[in-house]
JSON list of C-alpha atoms in Angstrom, two decimals:
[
{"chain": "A", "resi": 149, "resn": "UNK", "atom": "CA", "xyz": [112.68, 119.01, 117.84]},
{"chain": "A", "resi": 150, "resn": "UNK", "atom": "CA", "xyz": [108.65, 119.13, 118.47]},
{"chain": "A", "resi": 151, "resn": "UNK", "atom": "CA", "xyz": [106.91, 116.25, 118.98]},
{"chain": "A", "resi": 152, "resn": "UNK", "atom": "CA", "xyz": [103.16, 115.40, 119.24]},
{"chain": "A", "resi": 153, "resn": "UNK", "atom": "CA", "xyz": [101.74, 112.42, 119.86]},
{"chain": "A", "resi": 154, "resn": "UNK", "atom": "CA", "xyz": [98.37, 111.12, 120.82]},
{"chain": "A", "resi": 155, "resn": "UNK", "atom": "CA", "xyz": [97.84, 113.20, 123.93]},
{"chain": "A", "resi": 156, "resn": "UNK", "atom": "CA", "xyz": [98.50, 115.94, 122.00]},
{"chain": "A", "resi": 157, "resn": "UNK", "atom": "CA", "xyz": [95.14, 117.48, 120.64]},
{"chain": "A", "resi": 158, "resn": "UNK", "atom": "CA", "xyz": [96.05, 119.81, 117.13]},
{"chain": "A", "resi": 159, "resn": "UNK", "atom": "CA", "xyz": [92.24, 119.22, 115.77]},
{"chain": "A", "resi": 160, "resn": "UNK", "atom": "CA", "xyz": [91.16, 122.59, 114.24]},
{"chain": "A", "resi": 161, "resn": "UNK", "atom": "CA", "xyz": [94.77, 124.34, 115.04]},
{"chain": "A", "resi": 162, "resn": "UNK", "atom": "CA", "xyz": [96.08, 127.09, 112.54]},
{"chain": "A", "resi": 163, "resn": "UNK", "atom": "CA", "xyz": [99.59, 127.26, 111.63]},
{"chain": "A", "resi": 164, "resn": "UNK", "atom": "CA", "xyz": [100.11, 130.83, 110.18]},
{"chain": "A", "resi": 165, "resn": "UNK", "atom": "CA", "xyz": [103.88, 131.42, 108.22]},
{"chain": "A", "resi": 166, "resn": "UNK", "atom": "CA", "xyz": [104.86, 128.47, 110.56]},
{"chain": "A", "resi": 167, "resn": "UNK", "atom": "CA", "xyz": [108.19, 126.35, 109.31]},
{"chain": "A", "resi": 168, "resn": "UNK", "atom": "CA", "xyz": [107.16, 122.79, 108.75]},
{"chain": "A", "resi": 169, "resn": "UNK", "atom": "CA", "xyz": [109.76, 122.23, 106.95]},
{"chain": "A", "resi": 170, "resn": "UNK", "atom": "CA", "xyz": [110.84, 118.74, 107.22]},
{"chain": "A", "resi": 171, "resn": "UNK", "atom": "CA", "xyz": [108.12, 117.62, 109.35]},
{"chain": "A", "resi": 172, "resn": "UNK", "atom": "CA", "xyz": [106.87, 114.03, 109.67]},
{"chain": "A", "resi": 173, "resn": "UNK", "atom": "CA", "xyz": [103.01, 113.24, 109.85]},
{"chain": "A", "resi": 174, "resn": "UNK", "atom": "CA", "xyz": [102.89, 109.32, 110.73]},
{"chain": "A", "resi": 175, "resn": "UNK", "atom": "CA", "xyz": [99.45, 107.63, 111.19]},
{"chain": "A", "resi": 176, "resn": "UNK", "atom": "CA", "xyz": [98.00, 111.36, 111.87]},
{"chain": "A", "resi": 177, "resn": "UNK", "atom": "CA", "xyz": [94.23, 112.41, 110.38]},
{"chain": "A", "resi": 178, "resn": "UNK", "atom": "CA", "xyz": [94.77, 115.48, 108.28]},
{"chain": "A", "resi": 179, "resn": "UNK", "atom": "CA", "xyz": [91.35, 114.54, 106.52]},
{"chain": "A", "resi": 180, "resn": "UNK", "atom": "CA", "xyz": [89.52, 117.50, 105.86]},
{"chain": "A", "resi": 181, "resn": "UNK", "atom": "CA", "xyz": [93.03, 119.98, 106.50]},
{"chain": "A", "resi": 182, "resn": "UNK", "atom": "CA", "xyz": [93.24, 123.41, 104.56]},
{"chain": "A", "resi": 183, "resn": "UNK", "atom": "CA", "xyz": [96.40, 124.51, 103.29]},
{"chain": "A", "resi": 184, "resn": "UNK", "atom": "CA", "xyz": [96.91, 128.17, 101.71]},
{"chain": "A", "resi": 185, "resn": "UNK", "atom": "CA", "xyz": [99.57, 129.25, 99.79]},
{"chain": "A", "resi": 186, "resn": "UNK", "atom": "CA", "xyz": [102.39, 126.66, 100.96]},
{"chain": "A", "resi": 187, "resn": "UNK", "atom": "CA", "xyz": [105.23, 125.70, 99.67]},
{"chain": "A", "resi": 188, "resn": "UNK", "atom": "CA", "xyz": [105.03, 121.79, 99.36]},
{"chain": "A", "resi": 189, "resn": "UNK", "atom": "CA", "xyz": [107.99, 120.81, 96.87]},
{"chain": "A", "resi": 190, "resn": "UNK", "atom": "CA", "xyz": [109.23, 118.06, 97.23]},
{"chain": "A", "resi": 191, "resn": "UNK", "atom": "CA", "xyz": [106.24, 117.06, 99.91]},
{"chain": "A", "resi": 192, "resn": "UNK", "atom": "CA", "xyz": [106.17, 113.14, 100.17]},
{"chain": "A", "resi": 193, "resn": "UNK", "atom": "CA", "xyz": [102.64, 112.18, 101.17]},
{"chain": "A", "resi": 194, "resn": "UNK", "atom": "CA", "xyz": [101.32, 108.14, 101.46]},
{"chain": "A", "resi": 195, "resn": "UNK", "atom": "CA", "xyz": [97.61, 108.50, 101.94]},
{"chain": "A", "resi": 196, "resn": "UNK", "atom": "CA", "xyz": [96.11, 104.68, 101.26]},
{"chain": "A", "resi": 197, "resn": "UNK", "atom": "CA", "xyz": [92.66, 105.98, 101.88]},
{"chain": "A", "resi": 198, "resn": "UNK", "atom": "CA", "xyz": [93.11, 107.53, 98.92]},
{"chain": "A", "resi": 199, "resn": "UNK", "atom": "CA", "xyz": [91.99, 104.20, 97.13]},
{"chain": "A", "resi": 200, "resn": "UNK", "atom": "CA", "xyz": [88.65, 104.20, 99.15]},
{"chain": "A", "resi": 201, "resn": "UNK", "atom": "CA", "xyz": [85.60, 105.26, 96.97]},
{"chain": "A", "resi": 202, "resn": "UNK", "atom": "CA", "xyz": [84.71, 108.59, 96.99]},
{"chain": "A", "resi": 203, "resn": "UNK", "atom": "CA", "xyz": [88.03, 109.34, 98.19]},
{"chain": "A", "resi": 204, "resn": "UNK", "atom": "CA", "xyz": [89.04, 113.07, 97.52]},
{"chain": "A", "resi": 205, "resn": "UNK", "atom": "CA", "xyz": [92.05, 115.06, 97.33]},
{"chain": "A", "resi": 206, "resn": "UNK", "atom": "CA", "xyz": [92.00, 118.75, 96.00]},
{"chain": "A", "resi": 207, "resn": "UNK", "atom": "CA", "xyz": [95.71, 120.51, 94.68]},
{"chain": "A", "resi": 208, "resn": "UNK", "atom": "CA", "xyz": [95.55, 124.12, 93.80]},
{"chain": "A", "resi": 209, "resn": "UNK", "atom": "CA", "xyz": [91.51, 123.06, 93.12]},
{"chain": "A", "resi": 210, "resn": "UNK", "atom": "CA", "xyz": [91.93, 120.37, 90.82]},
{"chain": "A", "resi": 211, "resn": "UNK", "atom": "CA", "xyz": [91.01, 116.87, 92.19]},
{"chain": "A", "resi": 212, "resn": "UNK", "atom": "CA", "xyz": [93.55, 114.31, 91.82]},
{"chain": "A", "resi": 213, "resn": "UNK", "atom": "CA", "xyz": [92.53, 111.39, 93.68]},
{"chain": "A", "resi": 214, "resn": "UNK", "atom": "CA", "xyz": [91.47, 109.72, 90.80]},
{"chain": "A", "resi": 215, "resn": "UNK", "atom": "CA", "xyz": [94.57, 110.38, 88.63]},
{"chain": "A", "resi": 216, "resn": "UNK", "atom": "CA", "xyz": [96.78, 108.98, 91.68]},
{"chain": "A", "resi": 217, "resn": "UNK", "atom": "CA", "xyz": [94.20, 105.73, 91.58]},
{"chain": "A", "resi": 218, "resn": "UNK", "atom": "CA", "xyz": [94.44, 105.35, 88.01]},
{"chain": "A", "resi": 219, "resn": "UNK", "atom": "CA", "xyz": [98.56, 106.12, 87.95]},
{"chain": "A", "resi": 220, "resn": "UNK", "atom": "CA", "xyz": [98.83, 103.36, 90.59]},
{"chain": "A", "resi": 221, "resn": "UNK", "atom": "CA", "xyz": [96.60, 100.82, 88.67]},
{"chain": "A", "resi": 222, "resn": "UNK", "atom": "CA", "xyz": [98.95, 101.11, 85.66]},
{"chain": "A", "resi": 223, "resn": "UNK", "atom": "CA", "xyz": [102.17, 100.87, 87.67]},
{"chain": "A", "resi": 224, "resn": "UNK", "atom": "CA", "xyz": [100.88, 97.53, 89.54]},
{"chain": "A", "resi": 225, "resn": "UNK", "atom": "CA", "xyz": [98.44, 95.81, 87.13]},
{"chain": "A", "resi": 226, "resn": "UNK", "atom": "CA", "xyz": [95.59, 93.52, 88.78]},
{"chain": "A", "resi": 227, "resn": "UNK", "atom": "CA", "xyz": [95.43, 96.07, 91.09]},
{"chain": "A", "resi": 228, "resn": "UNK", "atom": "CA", "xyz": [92.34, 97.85, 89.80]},
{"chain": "A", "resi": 229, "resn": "UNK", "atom": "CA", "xyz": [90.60, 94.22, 90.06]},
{"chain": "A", "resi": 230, "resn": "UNK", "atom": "CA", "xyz": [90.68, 94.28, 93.55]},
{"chain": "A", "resi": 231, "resn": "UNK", "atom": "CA", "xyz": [87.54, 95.03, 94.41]},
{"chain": "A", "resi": 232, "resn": "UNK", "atom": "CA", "xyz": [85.70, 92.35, 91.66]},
{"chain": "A", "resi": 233, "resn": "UNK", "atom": "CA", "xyz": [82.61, 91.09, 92.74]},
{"chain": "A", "resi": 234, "resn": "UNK", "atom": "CA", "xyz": [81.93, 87.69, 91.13]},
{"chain": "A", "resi": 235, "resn": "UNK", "atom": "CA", "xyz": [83.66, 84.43, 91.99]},
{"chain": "A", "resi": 236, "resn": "UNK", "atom": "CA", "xyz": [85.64, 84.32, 88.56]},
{"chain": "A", "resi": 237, "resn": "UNK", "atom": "CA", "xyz": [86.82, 88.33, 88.90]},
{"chain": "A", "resi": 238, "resn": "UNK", "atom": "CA", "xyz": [87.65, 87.32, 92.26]},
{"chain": "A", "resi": 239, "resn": "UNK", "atom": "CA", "xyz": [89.85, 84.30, 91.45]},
{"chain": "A", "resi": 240, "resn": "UNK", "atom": "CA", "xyz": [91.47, 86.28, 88.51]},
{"chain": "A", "resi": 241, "resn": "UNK", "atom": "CA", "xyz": [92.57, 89.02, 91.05]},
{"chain": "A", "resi": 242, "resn": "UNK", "atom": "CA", "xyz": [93.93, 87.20, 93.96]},
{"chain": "A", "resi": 243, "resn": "UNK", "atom": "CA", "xyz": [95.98, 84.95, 91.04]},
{"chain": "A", "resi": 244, "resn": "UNK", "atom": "CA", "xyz": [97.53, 88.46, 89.84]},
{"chain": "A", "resi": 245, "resn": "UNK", "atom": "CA", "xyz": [98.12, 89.82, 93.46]},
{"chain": "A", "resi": 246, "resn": "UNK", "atom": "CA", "xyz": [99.67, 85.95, 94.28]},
{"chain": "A", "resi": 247, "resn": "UNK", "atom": "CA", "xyz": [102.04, 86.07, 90.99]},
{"chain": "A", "resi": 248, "resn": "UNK", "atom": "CA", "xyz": [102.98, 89.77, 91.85]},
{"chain": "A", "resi": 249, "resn": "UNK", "atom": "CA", "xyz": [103.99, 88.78, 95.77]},
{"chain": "A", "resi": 250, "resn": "UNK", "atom": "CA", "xyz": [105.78, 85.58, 93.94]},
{"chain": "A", "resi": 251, "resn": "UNK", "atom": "CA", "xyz": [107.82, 88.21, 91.72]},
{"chain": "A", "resi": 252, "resn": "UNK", "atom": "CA", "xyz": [108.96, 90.08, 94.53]},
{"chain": "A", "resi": 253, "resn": "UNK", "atom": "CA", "xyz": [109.98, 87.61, 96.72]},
{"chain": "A", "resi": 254, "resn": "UNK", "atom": "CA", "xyz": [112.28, 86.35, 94.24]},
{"chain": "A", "resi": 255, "resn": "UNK", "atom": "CA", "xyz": [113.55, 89.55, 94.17]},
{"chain": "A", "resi": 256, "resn": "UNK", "atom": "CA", "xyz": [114.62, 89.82, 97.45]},
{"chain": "A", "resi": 257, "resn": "UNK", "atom": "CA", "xyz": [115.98, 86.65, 97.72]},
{"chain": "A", "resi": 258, "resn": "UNK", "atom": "CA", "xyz": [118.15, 87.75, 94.87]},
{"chain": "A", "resi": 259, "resn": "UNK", "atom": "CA", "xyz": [119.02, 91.07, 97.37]},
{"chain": "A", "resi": 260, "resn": "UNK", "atom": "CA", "xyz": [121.94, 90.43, 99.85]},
{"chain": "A", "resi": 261, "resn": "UNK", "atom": "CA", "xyz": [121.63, 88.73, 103.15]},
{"chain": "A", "resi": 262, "resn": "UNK", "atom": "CA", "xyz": [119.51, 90.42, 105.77]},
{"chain": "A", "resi": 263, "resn": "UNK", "atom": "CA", "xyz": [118.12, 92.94, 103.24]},
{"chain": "A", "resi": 264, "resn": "UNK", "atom": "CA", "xyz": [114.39, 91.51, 104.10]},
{"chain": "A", "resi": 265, "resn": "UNK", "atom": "CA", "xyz": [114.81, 92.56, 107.95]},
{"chain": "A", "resi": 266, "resn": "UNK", "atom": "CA", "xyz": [116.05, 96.44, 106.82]},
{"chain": "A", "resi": 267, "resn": "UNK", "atom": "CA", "xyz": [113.70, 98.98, 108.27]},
{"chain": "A", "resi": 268, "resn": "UNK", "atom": "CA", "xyz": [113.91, 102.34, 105.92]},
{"chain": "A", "resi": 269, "resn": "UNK", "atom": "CA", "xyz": [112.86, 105.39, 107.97]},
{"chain": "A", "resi": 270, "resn": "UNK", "atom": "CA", "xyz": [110.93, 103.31, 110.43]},
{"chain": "A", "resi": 271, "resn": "UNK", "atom": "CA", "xyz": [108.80, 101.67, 108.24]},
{"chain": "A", "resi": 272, "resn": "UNK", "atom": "CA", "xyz": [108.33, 98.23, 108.76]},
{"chain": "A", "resi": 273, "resn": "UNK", "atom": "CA", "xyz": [110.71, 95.70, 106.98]},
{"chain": "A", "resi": 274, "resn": "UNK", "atom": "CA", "xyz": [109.40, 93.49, 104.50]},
{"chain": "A", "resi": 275, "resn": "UNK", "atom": "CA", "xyz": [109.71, 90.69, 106.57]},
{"chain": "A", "resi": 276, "resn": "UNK", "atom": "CA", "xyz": [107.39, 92.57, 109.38]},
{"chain": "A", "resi": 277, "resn": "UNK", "atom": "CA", "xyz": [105.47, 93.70, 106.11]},
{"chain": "A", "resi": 278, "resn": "UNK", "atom": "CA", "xyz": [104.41, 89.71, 105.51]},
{"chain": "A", "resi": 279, "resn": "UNK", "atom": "CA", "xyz": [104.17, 89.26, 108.88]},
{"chain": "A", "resi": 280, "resn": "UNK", "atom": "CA", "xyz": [101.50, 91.68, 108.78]},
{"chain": "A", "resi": 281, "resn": "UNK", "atom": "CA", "xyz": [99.46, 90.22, 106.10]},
{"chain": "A", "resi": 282, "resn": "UNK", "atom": "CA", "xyz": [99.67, 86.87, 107.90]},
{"chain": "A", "resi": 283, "resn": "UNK", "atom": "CA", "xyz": [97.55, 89.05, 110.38]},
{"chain": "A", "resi": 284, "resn": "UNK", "atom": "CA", "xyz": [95.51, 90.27, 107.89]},
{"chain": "A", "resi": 285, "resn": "UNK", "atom": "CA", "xyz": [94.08, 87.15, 106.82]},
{"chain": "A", "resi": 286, "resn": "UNK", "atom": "CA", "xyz": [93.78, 86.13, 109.97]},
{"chain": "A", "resi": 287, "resn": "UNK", "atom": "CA", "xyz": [91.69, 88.72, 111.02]},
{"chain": "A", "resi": 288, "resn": "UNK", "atom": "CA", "xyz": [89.73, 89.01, 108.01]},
{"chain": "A", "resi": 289, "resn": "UNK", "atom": "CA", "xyz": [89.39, 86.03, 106.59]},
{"chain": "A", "resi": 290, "resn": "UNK", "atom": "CA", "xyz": [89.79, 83.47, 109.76]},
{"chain": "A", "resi": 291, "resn": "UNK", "atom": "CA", "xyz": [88.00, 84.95, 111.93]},
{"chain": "A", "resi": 292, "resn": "UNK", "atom": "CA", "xyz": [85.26, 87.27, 110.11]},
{"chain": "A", "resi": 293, "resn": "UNK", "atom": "CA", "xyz": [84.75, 84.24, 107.14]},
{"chain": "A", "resi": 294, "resn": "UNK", "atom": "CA", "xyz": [86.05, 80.83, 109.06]},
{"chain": "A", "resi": 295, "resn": "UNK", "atom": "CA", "xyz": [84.68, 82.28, 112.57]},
{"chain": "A", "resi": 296, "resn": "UNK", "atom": "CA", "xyz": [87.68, 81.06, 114.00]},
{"chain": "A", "resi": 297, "resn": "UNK", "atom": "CA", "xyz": [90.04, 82.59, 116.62]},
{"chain": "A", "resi": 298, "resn": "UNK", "atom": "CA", "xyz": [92.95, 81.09, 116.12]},
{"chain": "A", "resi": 299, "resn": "UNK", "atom": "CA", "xyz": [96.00, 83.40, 115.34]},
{"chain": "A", "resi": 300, "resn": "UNK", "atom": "CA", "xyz": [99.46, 82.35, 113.67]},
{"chain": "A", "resi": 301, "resn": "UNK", "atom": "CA", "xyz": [102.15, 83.00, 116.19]},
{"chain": "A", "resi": 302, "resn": "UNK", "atom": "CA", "xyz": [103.91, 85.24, 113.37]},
{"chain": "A", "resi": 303, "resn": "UNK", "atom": "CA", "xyz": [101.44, 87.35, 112.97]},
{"chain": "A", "resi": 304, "resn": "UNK", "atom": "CA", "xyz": [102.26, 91.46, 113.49]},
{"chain": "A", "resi": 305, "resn": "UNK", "atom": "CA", "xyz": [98.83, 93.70, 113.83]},
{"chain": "A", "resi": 306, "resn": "UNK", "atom": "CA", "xyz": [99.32, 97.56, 114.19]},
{"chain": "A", "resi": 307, "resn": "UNK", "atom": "CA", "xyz": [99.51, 97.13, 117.56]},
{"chain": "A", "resi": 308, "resn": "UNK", "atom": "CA", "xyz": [101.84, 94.98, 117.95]},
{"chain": "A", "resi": 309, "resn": "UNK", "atom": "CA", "xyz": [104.56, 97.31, 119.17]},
{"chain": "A", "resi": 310, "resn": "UNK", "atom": "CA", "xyz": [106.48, 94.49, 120.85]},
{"chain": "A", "resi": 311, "resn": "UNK", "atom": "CA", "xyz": [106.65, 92.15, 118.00]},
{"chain": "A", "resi": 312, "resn": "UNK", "atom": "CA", "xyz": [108.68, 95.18, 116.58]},
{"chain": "A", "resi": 313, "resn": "UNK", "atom": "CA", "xyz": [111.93, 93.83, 118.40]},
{"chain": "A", "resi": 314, "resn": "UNK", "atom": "CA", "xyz": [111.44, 90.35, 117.83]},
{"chain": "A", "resi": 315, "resn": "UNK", "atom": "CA", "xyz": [113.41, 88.96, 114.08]},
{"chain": "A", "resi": 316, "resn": "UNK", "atom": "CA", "xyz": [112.38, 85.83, 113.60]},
{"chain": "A", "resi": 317, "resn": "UNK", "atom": "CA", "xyz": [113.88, 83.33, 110.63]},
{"chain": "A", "resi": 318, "resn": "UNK", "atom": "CA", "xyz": [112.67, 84.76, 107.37]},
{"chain": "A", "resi": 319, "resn": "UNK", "atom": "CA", "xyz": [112.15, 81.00, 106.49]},
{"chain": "A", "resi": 320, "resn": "UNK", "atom": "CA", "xyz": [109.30, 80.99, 108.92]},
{"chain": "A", "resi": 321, "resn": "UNK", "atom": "CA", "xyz": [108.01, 84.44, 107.74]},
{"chain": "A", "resi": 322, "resn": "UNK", "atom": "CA", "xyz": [108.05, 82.94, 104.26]},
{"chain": "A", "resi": 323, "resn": "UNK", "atom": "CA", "xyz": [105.83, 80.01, 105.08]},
{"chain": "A", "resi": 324, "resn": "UNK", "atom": "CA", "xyz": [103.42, 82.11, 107.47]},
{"chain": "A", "resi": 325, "resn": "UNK", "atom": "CA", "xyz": [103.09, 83.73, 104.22]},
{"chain": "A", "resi": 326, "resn": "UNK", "atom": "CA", "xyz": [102.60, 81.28, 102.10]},
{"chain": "A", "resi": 327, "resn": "UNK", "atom": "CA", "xyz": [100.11, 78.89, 104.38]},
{"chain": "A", "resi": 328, "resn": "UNK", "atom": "CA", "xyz": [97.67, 82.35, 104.63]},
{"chain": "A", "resi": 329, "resn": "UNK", "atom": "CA", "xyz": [97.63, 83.28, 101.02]},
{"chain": "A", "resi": 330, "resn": "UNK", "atom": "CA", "xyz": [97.18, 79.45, 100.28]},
{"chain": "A", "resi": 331, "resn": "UNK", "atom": "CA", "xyz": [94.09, 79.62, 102.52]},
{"chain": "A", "resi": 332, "resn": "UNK", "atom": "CA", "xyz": [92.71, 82.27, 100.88]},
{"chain": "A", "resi": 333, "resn": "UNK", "atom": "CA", "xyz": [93.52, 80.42, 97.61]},
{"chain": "A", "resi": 334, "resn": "UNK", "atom": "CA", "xyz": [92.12, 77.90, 98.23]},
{"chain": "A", "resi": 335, "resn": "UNK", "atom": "CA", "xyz": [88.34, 79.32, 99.63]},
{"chain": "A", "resi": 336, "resn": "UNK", "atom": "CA", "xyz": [88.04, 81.54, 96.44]},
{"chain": "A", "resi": 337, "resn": "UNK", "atom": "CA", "xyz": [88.96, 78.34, 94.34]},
{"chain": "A", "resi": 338, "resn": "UNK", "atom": "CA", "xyz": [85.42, 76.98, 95.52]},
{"chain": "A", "resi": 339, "resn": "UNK", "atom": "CA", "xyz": [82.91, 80.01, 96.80]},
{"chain": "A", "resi": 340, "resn": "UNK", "atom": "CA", "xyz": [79.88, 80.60, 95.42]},
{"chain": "A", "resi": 341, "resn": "UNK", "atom": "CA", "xyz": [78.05, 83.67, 94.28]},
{"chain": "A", "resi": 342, "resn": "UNK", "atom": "CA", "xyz": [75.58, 83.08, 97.69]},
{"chain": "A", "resi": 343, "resn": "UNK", "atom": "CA", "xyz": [78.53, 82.66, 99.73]},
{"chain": "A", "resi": 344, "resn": "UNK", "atom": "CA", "xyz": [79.82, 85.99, 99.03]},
{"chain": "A", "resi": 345, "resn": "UNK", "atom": "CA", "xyz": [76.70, 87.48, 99.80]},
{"chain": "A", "resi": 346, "resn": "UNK", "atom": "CA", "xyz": [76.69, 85.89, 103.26]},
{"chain": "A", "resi": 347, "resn": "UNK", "atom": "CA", "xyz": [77.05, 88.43, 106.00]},
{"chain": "A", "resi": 348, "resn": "UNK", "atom": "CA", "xyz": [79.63, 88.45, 108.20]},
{"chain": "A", "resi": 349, "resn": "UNK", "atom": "CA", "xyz": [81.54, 90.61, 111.11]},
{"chain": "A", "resi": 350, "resn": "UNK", "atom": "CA", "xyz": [83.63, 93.31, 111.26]},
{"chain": "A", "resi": 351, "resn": "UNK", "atom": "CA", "xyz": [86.70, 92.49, 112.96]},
{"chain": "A", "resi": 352, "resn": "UNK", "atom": "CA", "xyz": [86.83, 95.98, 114.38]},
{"chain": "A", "resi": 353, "resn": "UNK", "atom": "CA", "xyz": [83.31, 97.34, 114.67]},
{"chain": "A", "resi": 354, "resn": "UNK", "atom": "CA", "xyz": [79.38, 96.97, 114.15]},
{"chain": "A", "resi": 355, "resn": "UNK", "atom": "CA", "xyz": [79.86, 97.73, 110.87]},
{"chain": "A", "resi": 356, "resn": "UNK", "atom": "CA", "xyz": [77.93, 95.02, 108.57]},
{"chain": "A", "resi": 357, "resn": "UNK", "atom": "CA", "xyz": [80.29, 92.63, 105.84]},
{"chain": "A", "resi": 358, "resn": "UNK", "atom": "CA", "xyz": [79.41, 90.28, 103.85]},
{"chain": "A", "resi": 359, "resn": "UNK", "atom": "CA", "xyz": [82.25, 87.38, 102.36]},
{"chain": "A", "resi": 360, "resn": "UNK", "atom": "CA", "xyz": [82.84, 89.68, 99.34]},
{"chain": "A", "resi": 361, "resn": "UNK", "atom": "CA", "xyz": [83.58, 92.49, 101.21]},
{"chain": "A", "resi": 362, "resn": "UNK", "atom": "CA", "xyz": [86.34, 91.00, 103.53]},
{"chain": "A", "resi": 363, "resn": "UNK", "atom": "CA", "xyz": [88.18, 89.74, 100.66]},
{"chain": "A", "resi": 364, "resn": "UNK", "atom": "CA", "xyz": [88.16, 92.75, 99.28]},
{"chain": "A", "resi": 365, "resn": "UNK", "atom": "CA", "xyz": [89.11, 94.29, 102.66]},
{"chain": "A", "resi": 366, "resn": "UNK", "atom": "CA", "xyz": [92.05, 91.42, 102.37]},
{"chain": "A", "resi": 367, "resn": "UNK", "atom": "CA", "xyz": [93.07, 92.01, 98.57]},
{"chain": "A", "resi": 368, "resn": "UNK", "atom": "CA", "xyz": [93.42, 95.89, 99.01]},
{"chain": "A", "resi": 369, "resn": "UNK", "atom": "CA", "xyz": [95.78, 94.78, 102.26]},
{"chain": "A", "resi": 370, "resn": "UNK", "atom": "CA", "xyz": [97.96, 93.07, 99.69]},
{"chain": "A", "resi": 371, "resn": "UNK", "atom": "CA", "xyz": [98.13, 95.71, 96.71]},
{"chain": "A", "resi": 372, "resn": "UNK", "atom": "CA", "xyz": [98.74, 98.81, 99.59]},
{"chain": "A", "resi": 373, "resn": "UNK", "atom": "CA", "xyz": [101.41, 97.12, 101.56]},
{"chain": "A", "resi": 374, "resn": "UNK", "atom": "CA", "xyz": [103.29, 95.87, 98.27]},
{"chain": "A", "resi": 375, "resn": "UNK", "atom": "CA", "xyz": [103.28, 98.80, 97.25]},
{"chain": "A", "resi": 376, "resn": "UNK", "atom": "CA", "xyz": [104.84, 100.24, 100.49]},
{"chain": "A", "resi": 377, "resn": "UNK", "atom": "CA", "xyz": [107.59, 97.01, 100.17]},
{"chain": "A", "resi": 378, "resn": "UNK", "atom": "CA", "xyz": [108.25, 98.29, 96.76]},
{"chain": "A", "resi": 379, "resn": "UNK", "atom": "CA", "xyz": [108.78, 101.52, 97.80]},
{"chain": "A", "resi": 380, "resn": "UNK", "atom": "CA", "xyz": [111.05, 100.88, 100.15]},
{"chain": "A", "resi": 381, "resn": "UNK", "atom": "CA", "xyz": [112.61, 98.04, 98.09]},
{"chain": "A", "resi": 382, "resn": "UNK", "atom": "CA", "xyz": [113.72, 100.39, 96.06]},
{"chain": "A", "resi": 383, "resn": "UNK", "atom": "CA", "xyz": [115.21, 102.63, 98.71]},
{"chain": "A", "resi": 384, "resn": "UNK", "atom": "CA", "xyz": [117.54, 99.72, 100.35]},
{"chain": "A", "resi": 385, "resn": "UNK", "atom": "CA", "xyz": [118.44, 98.79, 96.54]},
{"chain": "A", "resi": 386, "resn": "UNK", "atom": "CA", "xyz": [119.56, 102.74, 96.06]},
{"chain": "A", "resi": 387, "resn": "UNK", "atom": "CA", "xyz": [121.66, 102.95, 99.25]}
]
């Protein structure tokens, strides 16, 4: 089997009556990709970015990113509030995304032993999937809001390949969780209008932020990745 990785430079390739059948795409840009009469039945595609604004995504010329967006909002509800802008809407969404995390970790602790360290097709597990909001918040709301640089051991960014092996207790994945959304809980129980407008830096870049923005940032970080839990949830439930 073919396999392309980073050092492997496809940008502006063509693939004429080439079998793809069965081929995995996993963190690869395909934005701006034109496809011509393929067959793509029973295609699986994930694209978060899709939720961005002005996010677009043309089948057999009909736009559909904003059906997907509004198919997704009715299958998880709060999640259209995520990006609210005033201290109430923002304190009304993170309760919804809180009580929809709440649901499904009583689900899996109603799921047999182990079940929360299952990996389905290489995906992360749901433990790893806490473990990377844990960064999340870290990144976006201790150190781009609090200005702090302080890290919880747990943590798993993208880059994190080594953390990969490690399993730690899902106790302590459980209250990593819980101590970061209770953080975040706790700072939207009290901002002000001005304080969301206060600038603030991008973890990743010189692009500008202000306090709103991050949460958002951290509130569409917890509706994509439950919805990738879900999703594979489901799967471990099936098998």
């Amino acid at each position: 089997m073919a396999k392309f990785g980073q050092s492997d430079d496809l940008q502006g390739a063509e693939f004429f009556e080439a079998n793809l059948r069965g081929a995995r795409f996993v963190e690869s840009d395909l934005s701006g990709a034109v496809m011509r009469g393929v067959d793509i039945q029973g295609a699986d595609i994930d694209a978060p970015w899709l939720a961005e604004p002005g996010a677009s995504l043309t089948v057999n010329g009909v736009e559909v990113a904003a059906y997907v967006q509004a198919e997704l909002n009715r299958r998880f509800p709060g999640r259209a509030d995520r990006r609210a802008e005033d201290p109430d809407g923002l304190r009304a969404a993170w309760a919804k995304l809180e009580q929809t995390w709440s649901a499904t970790l009583e689900r899996v602790a109603g799921m047999p032993e182990g079940s929360a360290d299952v990996s389905v097709d290489g995906e992360w597990s749901f433990a790893q999937t806490l473990r990377h909001l844990v960064h999340a918040i870290d990144l976006w709301f201790g150190r781009s809001i609090l200005e702090r640089e302080e890290f919880h051991p747990l943590g798993l960014g993208h880059a994190a390949e080594d953390a990969l092996t490690e399993t730690p207790p899902y106790a302590d994945v459980l209250e990593a969780h819980a101590s970061r959304f209770g953080m975040v809980r706790d700072f939207i129980a009290t901002v002000t209008p001005a304080e969301l407008d206060t600038p603030r830096k991008n973890p990743h870049g010189p692009h500008p932020e202000t306090t709103r923005s991050c949460l958002h940032v951290i509130l569409g970080e917890g509706w994509e990745h439950h919805r990738f839990a879900t999703r594979d949830l489901n799967t471990i439930e099936t098998r």
